[in-house]
PDB file of C-alpha atoms and ligand atoms in Angstrom:
ATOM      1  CA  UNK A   1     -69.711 -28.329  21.196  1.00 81.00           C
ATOM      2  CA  UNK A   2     -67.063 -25.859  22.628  1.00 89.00           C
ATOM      3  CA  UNK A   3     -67.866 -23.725  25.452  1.00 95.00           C
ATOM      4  CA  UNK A   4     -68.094 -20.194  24.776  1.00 97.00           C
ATOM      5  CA  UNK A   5     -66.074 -17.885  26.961  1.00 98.00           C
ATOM      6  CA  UNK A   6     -66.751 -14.002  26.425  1.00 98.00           C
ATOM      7  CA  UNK A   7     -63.740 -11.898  26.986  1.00 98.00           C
ATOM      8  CA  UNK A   8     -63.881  -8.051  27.601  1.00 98.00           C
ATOM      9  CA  UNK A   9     -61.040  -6.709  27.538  1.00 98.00           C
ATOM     10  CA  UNK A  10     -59.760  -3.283  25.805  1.00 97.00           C
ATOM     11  CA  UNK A  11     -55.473  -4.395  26.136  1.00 97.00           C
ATOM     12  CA  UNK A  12     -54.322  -5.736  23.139  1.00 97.00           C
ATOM     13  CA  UNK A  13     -51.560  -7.867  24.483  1.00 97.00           C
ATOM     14  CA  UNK A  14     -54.064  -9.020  27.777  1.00 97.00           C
ATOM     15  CA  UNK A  15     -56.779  -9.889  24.629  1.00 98.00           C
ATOM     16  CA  UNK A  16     -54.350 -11.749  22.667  1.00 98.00           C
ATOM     17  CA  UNK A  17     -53.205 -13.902  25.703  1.00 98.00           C
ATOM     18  CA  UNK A  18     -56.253 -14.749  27.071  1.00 98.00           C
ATOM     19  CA  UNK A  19     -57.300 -15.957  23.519  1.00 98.00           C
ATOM     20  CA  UNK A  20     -54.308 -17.529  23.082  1.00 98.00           C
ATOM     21  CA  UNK A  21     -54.391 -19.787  26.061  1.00 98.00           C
ATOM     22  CA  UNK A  22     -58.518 -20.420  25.476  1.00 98.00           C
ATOM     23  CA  UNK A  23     -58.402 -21.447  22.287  1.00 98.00           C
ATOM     24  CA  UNK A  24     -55.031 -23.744  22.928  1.00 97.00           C
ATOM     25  CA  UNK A  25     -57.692 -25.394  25.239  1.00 96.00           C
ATOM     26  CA  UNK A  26     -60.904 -25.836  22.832  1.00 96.00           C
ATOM     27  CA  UNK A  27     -62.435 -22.854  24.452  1.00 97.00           C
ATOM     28  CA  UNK A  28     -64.881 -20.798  21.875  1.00 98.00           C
ATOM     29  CA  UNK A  29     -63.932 -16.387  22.663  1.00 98.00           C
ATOM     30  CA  UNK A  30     -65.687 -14.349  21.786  1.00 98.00           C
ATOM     31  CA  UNK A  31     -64.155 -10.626  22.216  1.00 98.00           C
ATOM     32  CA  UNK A  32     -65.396  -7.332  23.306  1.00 98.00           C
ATOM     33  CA  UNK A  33     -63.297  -4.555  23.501  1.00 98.00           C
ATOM     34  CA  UNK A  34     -65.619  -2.003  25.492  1.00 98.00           C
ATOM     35  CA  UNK A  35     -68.296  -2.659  28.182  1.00 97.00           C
ATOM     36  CA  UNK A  36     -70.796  -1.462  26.147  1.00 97.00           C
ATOM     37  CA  UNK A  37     -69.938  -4.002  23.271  1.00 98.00           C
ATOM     38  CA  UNK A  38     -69.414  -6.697  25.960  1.00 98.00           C
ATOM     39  CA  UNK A  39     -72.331  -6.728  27.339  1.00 98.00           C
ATOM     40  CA  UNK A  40     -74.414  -6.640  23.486  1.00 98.00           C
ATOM     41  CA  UNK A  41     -72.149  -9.447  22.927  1.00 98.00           C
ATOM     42  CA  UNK A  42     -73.466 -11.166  26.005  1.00 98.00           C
ATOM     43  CA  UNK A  43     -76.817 -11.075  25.158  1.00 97.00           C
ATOM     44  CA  UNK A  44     -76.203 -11.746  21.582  1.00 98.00           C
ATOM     45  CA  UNK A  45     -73.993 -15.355  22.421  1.00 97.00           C
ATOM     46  CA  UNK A  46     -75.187 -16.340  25.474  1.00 96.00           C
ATOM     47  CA  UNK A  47     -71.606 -17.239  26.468  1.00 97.00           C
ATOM     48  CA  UNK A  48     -70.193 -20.150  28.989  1.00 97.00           C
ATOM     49  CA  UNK A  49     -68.364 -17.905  31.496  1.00 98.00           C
ATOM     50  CA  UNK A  50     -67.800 -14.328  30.940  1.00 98.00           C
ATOM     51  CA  UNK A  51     -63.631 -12.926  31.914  1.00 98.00           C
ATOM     52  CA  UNK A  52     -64.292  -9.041  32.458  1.00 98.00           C
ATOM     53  CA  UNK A  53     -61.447  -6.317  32.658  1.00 97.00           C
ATOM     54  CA  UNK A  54     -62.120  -3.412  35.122  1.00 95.00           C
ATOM     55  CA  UNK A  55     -60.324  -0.574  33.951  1.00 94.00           C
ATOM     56  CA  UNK A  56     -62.259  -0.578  30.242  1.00 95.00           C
ATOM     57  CA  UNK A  57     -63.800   2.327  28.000  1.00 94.00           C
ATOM     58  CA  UNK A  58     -67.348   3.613  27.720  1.00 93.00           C
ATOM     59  CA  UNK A  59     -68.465   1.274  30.977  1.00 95.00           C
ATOM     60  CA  UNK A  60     -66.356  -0.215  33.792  1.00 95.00           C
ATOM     61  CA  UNK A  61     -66.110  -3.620  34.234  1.00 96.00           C
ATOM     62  CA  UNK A  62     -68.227  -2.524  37.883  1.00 97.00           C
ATOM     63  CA  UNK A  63     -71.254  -1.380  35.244  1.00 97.00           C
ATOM     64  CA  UNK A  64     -70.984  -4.096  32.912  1.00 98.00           C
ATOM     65  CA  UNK A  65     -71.566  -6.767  36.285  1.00 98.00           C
ATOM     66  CA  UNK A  66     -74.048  -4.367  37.533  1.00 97.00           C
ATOM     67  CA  UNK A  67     -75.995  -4.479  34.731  1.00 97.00           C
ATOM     68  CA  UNK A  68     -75.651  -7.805  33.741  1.00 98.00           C
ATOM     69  CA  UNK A  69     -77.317  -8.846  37.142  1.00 97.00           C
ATOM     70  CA  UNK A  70     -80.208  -7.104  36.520  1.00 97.00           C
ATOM     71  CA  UNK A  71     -81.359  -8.966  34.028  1.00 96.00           C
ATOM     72  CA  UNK A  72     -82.408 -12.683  35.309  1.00 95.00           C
ATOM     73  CA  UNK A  73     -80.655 -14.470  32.274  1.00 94.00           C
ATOM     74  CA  UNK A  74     -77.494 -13.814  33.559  1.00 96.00           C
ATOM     75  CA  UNK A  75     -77.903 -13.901  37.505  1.00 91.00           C
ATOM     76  CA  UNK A  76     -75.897 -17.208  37.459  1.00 93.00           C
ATOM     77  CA  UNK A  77     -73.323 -16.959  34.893  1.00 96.00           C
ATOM     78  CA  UNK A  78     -70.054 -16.696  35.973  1.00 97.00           C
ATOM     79  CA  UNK A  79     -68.210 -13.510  35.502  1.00 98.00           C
ATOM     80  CA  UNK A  80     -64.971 -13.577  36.440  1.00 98.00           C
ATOM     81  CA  UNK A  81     -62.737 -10.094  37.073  1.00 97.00           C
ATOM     82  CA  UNK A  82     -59.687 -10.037  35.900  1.00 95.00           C
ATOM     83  CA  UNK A  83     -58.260  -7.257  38.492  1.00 90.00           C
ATOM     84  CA  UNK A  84     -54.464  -5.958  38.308  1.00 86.00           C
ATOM     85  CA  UNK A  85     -52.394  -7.393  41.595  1.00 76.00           C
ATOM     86  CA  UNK A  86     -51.566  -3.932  42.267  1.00 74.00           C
ATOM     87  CA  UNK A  87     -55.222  -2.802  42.857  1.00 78.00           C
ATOM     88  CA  UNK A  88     -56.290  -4.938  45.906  1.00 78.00           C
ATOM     89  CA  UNK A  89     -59.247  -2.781  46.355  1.00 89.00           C
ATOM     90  CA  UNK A  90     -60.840  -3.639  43.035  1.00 89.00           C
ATOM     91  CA  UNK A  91     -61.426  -6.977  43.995  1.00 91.00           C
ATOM     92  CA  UNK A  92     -63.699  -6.291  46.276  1.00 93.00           C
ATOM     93  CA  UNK A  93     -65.815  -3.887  44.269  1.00 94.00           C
ATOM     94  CA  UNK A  94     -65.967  -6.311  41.390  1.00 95.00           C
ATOM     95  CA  UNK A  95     -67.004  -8.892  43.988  1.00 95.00           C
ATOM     96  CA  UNK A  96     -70.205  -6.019  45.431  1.00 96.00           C
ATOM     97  CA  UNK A  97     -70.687  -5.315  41.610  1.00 97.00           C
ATOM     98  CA  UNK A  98     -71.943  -9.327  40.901  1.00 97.00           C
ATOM     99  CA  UNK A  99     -68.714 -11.135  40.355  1.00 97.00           C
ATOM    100  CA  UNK A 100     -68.481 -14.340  40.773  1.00 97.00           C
ATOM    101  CA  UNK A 101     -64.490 -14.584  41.346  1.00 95.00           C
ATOM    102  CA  UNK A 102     -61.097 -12.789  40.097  1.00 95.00           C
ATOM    103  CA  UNK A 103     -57.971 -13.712  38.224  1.00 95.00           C
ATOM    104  CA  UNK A 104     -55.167 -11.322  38.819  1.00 92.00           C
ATOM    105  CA  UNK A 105     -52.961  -9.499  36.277  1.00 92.00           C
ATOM    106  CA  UNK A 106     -50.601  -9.869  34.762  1.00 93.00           C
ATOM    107  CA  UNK A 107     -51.868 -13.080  33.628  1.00 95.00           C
ATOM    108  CA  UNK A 108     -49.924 -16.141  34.423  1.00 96.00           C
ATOM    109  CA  UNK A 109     -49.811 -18.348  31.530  1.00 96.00           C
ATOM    110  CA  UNK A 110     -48.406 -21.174  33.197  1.00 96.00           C
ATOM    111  CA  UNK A 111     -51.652 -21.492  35.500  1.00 96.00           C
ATOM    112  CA  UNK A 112     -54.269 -19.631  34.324  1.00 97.00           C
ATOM    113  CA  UNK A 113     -56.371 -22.109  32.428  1.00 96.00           C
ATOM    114  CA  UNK A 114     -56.247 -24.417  35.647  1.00 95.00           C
ATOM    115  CA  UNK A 115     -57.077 -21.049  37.910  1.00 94.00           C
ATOM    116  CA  UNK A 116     -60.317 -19.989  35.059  1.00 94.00           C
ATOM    117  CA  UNK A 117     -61.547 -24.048  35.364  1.00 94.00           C
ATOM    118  CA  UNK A 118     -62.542 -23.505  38.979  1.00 95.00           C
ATOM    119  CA  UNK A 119     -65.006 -20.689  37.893  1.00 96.00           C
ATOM    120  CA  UNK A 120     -66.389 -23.084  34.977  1.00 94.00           C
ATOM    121  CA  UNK A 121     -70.183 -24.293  35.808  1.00 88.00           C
ATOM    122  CA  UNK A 122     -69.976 -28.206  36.565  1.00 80.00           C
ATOM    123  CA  UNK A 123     -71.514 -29.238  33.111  1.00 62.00           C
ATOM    124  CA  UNK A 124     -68.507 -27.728  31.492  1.00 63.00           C
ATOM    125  CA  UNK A 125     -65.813 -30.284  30.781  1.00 51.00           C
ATOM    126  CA  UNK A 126     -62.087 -29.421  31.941  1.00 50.00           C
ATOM    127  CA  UNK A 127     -61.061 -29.080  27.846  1.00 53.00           C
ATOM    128  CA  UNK A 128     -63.907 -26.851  26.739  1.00 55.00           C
ATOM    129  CA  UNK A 129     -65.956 -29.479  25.140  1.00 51.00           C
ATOM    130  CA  UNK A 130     -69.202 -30.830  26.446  1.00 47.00           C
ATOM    131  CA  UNK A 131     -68.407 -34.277  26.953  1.00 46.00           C
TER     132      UNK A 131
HETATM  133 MN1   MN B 201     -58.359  -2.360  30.563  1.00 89.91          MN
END
């Protein structure tokens, strides 16, 4: 069984890279293109590890961790923010909004799969499959 890896993310190009390089790796996406829709699509797929943009329409990526920790399902998922380099002071508020960690943009294709499998929970295997 692949693990399932929710992205939010509203850039096309960001979307289609991050897909890209998790499915290239027998990672399961699932996408959401607003926080609203990201989080419905949490609940709805119970997903791996959740990558969450900031900057995104109808909720920030700040509500969409917010909210997700209030509900007890999801107090230990990881959600990782994927923050732009040039906006040092977002890491920190996705950190005091429930993140577990950040990737920066622009994403680096050459090591961002090793850079997401440090966020993975232990039971996840380094290819995506459950061993
Ligand atoms: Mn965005």
């Amino acid at each position: 069984m692949k693990s399932k890896i929710l992205v939010i993310e509203d850039n096309e190009q960001n979307m289609y890279l991050l897909t890209f390089l998790l499915e290239r790796n027998n990672f399961e996406v699932i996408q959401a293109v607003d926080g609203r829709q990201g989080i419905d699509a949490a609940e709805k797929n119970r997903p791996t590890l959740i990558l969450l943009d900031i900057q995104l329409p109808v909720m920030s990526g700040y509500e969409v961790a917010c909210e997700l920790r209030k509900d007890p399902d999801f107090d230990t998922i990881p959600i990782i923010a994927v923050t732009s380099y040039a906006m040092p002071g977002d890491r920190e508020k996705a950190m005091a909004s429930g993140c577990t960690g950040y990737i920066e943009k622009p994403i680096n294709p050459a090591t961002f799969i090793s850079d997401f499998q440090k966020f993975l929970p232990a039971h996840s295997s380094e290819k995506g499959s459950l061993p």
